[in-house]
Coordinates of C-alpha atoms (C1' of nucleotides) in Angstrom, one line a residue:
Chain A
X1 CA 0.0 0.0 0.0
X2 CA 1.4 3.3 -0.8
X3 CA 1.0 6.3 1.4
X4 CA -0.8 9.3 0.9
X5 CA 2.0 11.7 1.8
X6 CA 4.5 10.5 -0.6
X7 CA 1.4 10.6 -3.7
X8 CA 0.7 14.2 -2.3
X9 CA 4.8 15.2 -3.0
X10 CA 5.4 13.4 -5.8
X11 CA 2.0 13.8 -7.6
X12 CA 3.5 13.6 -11.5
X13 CA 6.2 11.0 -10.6
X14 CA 3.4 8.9 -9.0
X15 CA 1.4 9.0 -12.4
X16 CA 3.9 8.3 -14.4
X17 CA 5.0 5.2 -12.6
X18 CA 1.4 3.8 -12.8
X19 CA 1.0 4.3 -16.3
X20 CA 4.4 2.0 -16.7
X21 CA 2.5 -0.8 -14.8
X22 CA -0.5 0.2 -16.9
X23 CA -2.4 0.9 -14.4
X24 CA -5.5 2.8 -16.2
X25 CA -7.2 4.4 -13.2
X26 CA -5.0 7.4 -13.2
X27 CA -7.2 9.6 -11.7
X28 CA -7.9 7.7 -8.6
X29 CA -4.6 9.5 -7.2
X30 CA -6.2 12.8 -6.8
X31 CA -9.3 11.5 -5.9
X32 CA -7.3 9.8 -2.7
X33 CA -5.3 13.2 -2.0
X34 CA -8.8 15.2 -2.1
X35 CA -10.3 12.3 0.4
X36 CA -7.3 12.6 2.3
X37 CA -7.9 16.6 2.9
X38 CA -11.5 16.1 3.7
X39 CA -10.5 14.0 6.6
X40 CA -7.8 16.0 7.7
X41 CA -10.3 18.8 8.2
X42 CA -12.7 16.3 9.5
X43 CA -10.0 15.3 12.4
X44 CA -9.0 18.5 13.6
X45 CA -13.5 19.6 14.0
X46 CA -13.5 16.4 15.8
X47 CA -10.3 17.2 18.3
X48 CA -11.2 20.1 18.8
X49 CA -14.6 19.4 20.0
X50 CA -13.1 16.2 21.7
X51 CA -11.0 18.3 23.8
X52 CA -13.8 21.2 24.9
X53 CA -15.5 17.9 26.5
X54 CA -12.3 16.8 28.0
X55 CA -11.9 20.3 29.1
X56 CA -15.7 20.7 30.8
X57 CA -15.2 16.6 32.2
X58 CA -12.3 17.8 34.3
X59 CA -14.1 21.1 35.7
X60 CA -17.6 18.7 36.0
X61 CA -15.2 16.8 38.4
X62 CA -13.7 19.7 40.6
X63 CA -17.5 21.2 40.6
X64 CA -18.7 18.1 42.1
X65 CA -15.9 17.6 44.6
X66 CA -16.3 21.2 46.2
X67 CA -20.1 20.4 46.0
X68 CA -21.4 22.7 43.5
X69 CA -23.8 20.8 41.7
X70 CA -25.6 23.2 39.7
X71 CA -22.8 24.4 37.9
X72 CA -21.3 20.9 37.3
X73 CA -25.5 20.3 35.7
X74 CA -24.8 23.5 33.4
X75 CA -21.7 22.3 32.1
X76 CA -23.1 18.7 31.6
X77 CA -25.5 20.0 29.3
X78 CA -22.7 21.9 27.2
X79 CA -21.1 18.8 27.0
X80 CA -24.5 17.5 25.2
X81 CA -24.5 19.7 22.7
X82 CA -20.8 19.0 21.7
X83 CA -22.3 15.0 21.6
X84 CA -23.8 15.8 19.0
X85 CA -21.9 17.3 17.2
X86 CA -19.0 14.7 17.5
X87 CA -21.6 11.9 16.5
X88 CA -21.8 13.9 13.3
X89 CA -18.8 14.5 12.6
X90 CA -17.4 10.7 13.7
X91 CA -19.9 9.1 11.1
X92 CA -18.6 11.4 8.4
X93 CA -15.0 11.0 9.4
X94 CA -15.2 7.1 9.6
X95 CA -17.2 7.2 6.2
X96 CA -13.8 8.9 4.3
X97 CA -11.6 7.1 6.1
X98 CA -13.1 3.7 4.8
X99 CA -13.3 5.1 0.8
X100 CA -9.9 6.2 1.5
X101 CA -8.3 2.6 2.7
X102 CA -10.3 1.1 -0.4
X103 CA -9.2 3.9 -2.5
X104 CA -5.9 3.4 -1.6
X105 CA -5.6 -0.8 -1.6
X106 CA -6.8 -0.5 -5.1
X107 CA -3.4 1.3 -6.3
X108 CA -0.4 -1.3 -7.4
X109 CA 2.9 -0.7 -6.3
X110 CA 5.0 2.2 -8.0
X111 CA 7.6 0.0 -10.3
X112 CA 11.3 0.7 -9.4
X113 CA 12.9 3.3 -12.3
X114 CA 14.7 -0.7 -14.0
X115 CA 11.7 -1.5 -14.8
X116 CA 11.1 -1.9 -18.5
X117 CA 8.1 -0.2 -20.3
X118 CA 5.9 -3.1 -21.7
X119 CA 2.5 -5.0 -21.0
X120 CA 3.1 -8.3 -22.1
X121 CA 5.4 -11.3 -21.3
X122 CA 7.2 -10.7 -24.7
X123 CA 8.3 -7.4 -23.6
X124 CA 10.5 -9.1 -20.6
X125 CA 13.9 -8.7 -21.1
X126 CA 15.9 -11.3 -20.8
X127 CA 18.9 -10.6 -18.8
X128 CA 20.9 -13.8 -18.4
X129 CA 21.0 -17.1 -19.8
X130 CA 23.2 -20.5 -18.6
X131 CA 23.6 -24.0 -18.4
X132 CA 23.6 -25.9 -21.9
X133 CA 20.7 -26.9 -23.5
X134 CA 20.8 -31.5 -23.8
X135 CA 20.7 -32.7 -26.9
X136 CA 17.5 -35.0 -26.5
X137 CA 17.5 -37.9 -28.9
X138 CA 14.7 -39.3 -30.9
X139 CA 13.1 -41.7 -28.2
X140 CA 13.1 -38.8 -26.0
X141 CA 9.3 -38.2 -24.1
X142 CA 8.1 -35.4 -21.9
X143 CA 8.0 -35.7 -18.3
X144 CA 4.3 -37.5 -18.0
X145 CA 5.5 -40.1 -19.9
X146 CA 8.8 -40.9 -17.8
X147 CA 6.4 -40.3 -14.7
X148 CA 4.6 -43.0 -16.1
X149 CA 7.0 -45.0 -16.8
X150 CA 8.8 -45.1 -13.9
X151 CA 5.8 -44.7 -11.1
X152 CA 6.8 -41.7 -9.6
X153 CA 3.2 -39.6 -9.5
X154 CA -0.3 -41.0 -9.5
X155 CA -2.2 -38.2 -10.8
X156 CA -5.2 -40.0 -11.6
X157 CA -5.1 -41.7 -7.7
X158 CA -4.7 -37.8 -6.7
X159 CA -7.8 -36.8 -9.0
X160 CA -9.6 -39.7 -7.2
X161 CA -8.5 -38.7 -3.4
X162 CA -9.2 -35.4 -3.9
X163 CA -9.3 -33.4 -7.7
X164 CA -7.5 -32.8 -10.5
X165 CA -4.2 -31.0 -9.9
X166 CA -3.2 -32.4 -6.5
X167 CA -0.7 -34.8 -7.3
X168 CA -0.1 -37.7 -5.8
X169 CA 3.6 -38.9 -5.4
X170 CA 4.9 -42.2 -4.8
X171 CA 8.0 -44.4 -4.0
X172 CA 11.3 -42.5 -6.1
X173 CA 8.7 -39.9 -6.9
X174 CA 7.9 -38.8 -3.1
X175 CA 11.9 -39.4 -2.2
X176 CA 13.3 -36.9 -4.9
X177 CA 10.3 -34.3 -3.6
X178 CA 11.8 -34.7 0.3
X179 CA 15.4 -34.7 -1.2
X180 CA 14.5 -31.5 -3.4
X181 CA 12.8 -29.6 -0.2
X182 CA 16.0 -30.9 2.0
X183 CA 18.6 -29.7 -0.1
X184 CA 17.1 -26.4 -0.8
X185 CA 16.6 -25.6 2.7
X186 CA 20.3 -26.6 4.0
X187 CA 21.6 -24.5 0.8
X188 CA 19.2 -21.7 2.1
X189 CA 20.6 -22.2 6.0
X190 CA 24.2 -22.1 5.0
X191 CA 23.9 -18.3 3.2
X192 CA 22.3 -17.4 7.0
X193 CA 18.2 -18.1 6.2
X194 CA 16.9 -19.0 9.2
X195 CA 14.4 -21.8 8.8
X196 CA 11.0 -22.1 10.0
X197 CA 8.2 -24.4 9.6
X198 CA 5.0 -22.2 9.3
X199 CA 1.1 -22.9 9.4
X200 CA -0.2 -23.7 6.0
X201 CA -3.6 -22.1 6.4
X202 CA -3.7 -18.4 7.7
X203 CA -5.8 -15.8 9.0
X204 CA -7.7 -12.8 7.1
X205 CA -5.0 -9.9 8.3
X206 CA -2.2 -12.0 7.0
X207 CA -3.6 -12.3 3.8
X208 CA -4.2 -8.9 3.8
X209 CA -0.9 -7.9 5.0
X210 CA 0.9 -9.5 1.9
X211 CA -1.5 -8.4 -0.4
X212 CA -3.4 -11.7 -1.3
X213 CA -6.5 -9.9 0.4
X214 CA -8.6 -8.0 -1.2
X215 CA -9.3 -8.6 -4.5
X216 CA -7.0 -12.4 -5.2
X217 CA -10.1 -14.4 -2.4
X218 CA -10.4 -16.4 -5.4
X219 CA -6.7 -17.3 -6.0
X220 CA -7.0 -19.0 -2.6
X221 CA -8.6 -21.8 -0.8
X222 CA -10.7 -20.7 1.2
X223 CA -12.1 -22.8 5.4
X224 CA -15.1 -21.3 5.8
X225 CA -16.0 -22.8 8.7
X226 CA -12.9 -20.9 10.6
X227 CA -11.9 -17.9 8.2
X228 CA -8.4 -19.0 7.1
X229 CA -7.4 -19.2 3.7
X230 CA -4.5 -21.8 2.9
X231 CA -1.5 -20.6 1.7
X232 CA -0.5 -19.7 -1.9
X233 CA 3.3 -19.3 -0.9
X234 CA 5.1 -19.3 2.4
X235 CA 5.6 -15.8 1.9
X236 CA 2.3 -15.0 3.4
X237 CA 3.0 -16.7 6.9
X238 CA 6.6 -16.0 6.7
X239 CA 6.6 -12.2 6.3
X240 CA 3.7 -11.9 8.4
X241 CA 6.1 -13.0 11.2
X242 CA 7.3 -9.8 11.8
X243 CA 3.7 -7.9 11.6
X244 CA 3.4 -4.9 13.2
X245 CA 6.5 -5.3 15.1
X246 CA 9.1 -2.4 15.5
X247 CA 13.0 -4.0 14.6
X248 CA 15.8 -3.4 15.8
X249 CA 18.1 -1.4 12.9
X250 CA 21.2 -3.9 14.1
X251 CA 19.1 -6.5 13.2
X252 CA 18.2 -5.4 10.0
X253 CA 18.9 -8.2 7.4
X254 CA 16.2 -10.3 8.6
X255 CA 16.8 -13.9 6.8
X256 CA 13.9 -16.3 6.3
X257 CA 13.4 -19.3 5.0
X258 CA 10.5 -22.3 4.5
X259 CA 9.5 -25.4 2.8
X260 CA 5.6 -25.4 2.4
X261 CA 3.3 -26.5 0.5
X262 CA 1.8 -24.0 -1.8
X263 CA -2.6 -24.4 -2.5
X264 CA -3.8 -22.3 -5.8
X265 CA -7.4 -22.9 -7.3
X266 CA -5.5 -21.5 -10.6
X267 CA -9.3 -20.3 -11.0
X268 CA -9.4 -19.5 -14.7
X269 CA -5.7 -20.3 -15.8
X270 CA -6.3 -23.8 -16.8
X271 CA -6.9 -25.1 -20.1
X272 CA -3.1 -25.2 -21.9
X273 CA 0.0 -25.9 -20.3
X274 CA -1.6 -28.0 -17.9
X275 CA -0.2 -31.3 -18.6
X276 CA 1.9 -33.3 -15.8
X277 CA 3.3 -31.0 -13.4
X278 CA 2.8 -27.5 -15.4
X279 CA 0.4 -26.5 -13.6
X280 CA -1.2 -27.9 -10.1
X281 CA -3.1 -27.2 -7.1
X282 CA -0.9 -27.9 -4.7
X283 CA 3.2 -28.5 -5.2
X284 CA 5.9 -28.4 -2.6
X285 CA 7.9 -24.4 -2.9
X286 CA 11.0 -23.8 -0.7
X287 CA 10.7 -20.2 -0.1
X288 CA 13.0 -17.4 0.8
X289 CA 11.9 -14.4 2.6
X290 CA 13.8 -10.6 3.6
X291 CA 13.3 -7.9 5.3
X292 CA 16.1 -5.4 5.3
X293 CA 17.0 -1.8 6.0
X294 CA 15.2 0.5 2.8
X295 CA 19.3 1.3 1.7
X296 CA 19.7 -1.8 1.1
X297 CA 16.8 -3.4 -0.6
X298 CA 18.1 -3.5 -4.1
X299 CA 21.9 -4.8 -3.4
X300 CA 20.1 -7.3 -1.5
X301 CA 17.6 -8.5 -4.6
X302 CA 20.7 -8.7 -6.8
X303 CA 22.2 -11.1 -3.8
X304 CA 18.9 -13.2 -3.7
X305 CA 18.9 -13.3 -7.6
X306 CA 22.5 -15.0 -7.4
X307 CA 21.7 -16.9 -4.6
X308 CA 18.9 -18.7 -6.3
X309 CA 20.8 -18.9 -10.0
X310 CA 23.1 -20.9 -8.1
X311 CA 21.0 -23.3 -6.9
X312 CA 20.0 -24.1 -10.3
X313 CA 23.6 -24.0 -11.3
X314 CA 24.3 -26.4 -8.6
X315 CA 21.1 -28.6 -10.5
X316 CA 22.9 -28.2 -13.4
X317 CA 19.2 -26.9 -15.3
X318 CA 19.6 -24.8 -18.3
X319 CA 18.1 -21.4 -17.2
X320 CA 17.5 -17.8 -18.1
X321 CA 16.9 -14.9 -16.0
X322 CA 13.9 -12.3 -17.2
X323 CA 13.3 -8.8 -15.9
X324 CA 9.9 -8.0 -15.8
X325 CA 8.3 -5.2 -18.0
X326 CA 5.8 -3.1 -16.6
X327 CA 2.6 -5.1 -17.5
X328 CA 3.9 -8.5 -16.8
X329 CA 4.4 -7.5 -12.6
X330 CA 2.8 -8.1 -9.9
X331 CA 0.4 -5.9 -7.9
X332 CA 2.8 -5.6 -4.9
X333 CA 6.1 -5.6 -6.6
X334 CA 8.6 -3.0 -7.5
X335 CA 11.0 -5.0 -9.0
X336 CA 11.3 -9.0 -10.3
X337 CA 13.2 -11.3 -11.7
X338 CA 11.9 -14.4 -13.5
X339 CA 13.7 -17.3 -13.3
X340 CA 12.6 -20.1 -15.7
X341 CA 14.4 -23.4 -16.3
X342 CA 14.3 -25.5 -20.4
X343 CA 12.3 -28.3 -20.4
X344 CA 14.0 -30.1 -23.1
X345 CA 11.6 -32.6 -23.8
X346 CA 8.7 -30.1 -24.7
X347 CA 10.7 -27.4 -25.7
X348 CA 9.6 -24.7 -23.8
X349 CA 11.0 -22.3 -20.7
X350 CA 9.0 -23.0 -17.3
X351 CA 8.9 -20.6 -14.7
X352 CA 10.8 -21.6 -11.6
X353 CA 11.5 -18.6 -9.6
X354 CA 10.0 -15.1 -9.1
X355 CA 12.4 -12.8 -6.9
X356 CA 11.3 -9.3 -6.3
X357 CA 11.3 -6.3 -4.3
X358 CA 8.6 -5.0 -2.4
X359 CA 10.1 -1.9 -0.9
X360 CA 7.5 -0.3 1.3
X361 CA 4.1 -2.2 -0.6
X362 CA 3.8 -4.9 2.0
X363 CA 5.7 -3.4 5.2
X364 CA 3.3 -0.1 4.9
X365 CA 0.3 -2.7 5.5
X366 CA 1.7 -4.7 8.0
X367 CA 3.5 -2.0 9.4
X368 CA 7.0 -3.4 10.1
X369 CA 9.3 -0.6 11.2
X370 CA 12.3 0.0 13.0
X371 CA 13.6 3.6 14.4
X372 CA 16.5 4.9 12.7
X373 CA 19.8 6.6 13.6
X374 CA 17.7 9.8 14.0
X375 CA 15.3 8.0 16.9
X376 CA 12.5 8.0 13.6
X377 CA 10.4 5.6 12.9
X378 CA 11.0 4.0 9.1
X379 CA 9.2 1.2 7.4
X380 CA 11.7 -1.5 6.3
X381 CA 11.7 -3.0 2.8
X382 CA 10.4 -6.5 2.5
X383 CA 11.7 -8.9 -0.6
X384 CA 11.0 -12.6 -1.5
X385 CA 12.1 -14.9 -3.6
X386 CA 11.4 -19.3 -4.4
X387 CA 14.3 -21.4 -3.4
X388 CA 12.8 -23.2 -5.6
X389 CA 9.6 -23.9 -7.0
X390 CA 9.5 -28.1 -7.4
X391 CA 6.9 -28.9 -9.5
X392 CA 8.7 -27.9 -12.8
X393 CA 12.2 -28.1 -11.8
X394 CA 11.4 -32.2 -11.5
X395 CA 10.0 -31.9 -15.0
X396 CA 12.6 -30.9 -16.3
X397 CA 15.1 -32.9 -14.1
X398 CA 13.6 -35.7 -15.7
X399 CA 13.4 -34.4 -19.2
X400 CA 16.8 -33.3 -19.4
X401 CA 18.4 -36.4 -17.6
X402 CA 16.8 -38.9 -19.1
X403 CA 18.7 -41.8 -20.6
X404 CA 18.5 -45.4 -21.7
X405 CA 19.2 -46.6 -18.6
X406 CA 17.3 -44.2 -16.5
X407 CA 17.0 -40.7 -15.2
X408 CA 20.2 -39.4 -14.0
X409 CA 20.1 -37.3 -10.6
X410 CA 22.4 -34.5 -10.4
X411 CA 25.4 -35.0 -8.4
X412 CA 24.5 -32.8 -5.2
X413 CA 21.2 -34.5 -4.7
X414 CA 22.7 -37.5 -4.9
X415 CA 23.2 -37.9 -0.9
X416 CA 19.8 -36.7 -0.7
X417 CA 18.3 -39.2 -3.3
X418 CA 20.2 -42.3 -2.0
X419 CA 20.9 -43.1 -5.3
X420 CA 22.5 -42.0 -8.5
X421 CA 19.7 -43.3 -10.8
X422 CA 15.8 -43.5 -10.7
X423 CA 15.4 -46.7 -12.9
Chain B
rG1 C1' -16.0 -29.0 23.9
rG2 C1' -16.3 -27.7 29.7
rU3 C1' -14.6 -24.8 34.0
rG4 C1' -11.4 -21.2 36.0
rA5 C1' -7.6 -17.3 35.7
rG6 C1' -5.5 -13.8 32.7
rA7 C1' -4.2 -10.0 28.4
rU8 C1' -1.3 -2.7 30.8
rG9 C1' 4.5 0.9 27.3
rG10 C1' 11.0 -2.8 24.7
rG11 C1' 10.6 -6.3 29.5
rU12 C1' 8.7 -7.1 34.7
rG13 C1' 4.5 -5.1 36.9
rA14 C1' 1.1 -1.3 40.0
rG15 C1' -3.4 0.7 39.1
rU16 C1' -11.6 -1.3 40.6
rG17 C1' -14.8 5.7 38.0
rG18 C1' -12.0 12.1 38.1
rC19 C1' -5.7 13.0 42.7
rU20 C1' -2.9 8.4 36.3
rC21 C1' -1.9 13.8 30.2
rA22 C1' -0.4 5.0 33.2
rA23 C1' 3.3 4.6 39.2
rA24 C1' 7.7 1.9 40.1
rC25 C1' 11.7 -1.1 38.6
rC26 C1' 14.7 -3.3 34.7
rA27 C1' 16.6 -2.5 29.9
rG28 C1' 18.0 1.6 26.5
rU29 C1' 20.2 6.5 25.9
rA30 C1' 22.7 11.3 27.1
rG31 C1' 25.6 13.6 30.7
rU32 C1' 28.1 14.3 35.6
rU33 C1' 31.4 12.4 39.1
rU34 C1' 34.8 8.8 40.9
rG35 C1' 38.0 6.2 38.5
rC36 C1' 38.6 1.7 35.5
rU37 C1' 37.4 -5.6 32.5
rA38 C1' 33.0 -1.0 36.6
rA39 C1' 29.8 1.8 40.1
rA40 C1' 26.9 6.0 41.8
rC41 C1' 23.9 10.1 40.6
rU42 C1' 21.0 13.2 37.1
rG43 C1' 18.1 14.0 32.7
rC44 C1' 15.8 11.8 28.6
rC45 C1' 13.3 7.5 26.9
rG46 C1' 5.9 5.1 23.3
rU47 C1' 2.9 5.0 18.6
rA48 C1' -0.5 7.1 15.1
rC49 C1' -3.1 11.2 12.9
rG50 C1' -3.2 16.6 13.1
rG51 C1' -1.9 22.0 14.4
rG52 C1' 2.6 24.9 14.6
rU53 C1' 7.9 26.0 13.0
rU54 C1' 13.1 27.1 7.9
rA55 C1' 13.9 23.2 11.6
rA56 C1' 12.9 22.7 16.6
rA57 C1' 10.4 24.3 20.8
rC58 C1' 5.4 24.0 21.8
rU59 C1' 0.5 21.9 21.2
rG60 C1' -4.6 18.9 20.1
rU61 C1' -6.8 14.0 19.7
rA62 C1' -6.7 8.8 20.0
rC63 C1' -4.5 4.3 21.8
rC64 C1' -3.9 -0.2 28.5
rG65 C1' -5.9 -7.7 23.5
rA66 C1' -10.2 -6.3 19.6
rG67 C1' -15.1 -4.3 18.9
rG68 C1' -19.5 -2.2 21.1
rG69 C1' -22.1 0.0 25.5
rU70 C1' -23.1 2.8 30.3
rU71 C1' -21.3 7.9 32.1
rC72 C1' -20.3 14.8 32.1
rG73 C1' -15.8 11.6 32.7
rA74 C1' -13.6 4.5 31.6
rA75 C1' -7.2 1.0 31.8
rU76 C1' -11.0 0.7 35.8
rC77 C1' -18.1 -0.9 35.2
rC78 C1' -21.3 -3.9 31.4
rC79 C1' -21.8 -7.0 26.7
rU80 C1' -19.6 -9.7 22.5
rC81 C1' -15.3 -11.6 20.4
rU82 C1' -10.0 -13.1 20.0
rC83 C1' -5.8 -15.0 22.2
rU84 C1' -2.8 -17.0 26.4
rC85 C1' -2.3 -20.1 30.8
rA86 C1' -4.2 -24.1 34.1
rC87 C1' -7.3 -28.2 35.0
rC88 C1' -11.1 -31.7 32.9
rG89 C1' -13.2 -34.3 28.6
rC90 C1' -12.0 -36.1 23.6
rC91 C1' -8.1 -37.3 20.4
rA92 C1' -3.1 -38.1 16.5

RNA sequence: GGUGAGAUGGGUGAGUGGCUCAAACCAGUAGUUUGCUAAACUGCCGUACGGGUUAAACUGUACCGAGGGUUCGAAUCCCUCUCUCACCGCCA
């Protein structure tokens, strides 16, 4: 959420950066700086009138104590009259306030000046490319075949248990998932993530406070029987962890990391690309989490965009890095970086990894702060990333790897894996 | 699910209607003094939204788990909810 002094001082700049996120509602800017007036005026009738009451309650008190009741009754009914008045003037001021907060949720985050101009996923730059690209031979089959063939997901078991999309993984299939969410985390550990283990389902405010709420209700499963929505990422429980809590500057990197599953209804997104493990409703994410000191924000993003190249490096994937234009962003992001991975067998780039920068979007909601070297308080910056995403980067661990005699597993899962081979 | 006890500032914790613009202590911070792997003393030490100022000073209002209510006046009384702790029941 942005805040209303910084659209008041930087009014033009403010435009301009909406219109490279394409965000059409342009006008809605000055409609939130003119709400924002009215209920500055609307505050200062109401403390004013506020303290005459105060005022009169005090002298009401000292009336009654040295017994003089009939002027402590005359002041009582001034104090009536200024009732009223504050009734008025509370309704009017809690009417603004509320079309101010919606006014205000409804604008997307300002994108960072790197951000190319551009609305659609062709207009991504692509910044970085590595890893070589197998030569597949002619028997070569796409991952839902070799999940066939070698039992490693039931998906129509998974459709029977509960839906389409929620996979069901078995024997070598289940292993390489815990050996995939193992290594991941100790990599994450050993560049000083601190690992938790988070709830999977979680409350309205959290929701809110990472920007799934309002507007993405149906991006989410939803318990109605207890309000909680289950998690899309462990971003939403992990950077709720420091919500409305004032940090110490000295502590300032604040490392996170997670394994979690990850729930999507994918409402509306399904159709292509959803064979095998393109696209599901639940998958296994490894997440990585920051909140760090507003100087820093963007040395740190280029830190978590290595950090997370390596790890596919390490995976030996073929992978390029995009920088998102404009239109292809998220609501809540200033800044991110793609990451997708070559799935050789069906020719095609999968996403992997989204790392981005948040600057002030989420910690303004949740208000996560820490006082400054001038005794202020200043809201941190807040930046995520997936360490990694599974689903895809086991299709295209077994697209890549696959030979006559089996699917090869990359040398640093090996220890994880137990074996060398899935065959 | 039942019963009971709680929720106060960074921490501990006092406060059952106006003397609390929340005591005291600890932590933090600035200074003074003595001197030296420290102690004593003194001051300062919440957040939000406003007014005010070049900036400060100064100043208004709100906030004692959340939301309502009673009252001229609520941390304090009443109602609802949330959470924590203890015990009981059920249970992996």
């Amino acid at each position: 959420m942005l805040q209303v002094a910084f659209l008041r001082n930087n009014l033009e700049l403010v435009k301009n950066k909406l219109a490279v996120k394409n965000f059409t509602n342009i006008q809605l800017v000055d409609e939130i700086i003119e709400l924002d007036e009215q209920r500055k005026k609307l505050q200062l009738e109401f403390d004013g009138t506020q303290s005459k009451v105060n005022t009169a309650s005090k002298e009401i008190g000292q009336f009654l104590a040295k017994g003089e009741k009939e002027k402590a009754a005359i002041a009582k009914q001034e104090v009536a009259t200024f009732k009223t008045g504050i009734q008025q003037i509370t309704e009017k001021l809690n009417s603004i306030e509320k079309l101010l907060l919606d006014n205000l949720l409804q604008l997307p985050n300002l994108p960072s000046d790197l951000v190319p101009k551009g609305k659609l996923p062709s207009d991504n730059i692509i910044v970085k490319e590595g890893g070589l690209i197998p030569k597949l031979d002619a028997t070569a089959v796409p991952h839902w075949d070799l999940i066939k063939k070698y039992d490693l997901i039931d998906f129509e078991t998974g459709a029977k248990i509960t839906g389409s999309g929620f996979p069901l993984y078995k024997g070598k299939g289940a292993k390489l998932q815990r050996a995939l969410i193992q290594y991941f985390l100790d990599y994450n550990i050993a560049a000083g993530y601190t690992e938790y283990l988070p709830p999977f389902m979680v409350n309205e405010n959290s929701a809110y406070g990472t920007g799934q709420l309002p507007d993405k209700e149906g991006q989410m499963y939803f318990m109605q029987a207890d309000n909680f929505y289950m998690i899309p990422t462990a971003e939403v429980p992990l950077t709720n962890i420091y919500r409305d809590e004032i940090v110490k500057e000295n502590s300032l990197p604040i490392k996170m990391t997670a394994y979690t599953p990850c729930f999507r209804r994918e409402a509306g997104s399904f159709g292509k690309d959803v064979r095998g493990l393109n696209r599901v409703h639940q998958f296994d994410k490894v997440e990585i989490v920051q909140i760090v000191h507003p100087d820093k924000s963007y040395e740190i993003l280029n830190e978590m965009v290595a950090h997370v190249e390596q790890l596919l490096k390490n995976l030996n994937l073929p992978y390029r890095i995009l920088k998102l234009c404009g239109g292809d962003m998220s609501f809540a992001s200033a800044l991110t970086f793609d990451f997708e991975v070559y799935s050789a067998a069906q020719d095609k780039w999968l996403e992997v990894s989204s790392v981005s920068n948040f600057e002030t979007f989420q910690t303004n909601r949740m208000k996560i702060r820490f006082k400054n070297e001038n005794g202020k308080m200043q809201l941190a910056h807040s930046l995520n990333g997936s360490s990694l995403a599974l689903p895809r980067i086991v299709a295209c661990l077994l697209e890549n790897n696959q030979t006559e005699n089996g699917i090869q597993i990359p040398e640093i899962l090996q220890a994880y894996f137990g074996s060398k081979l899935i065959d």
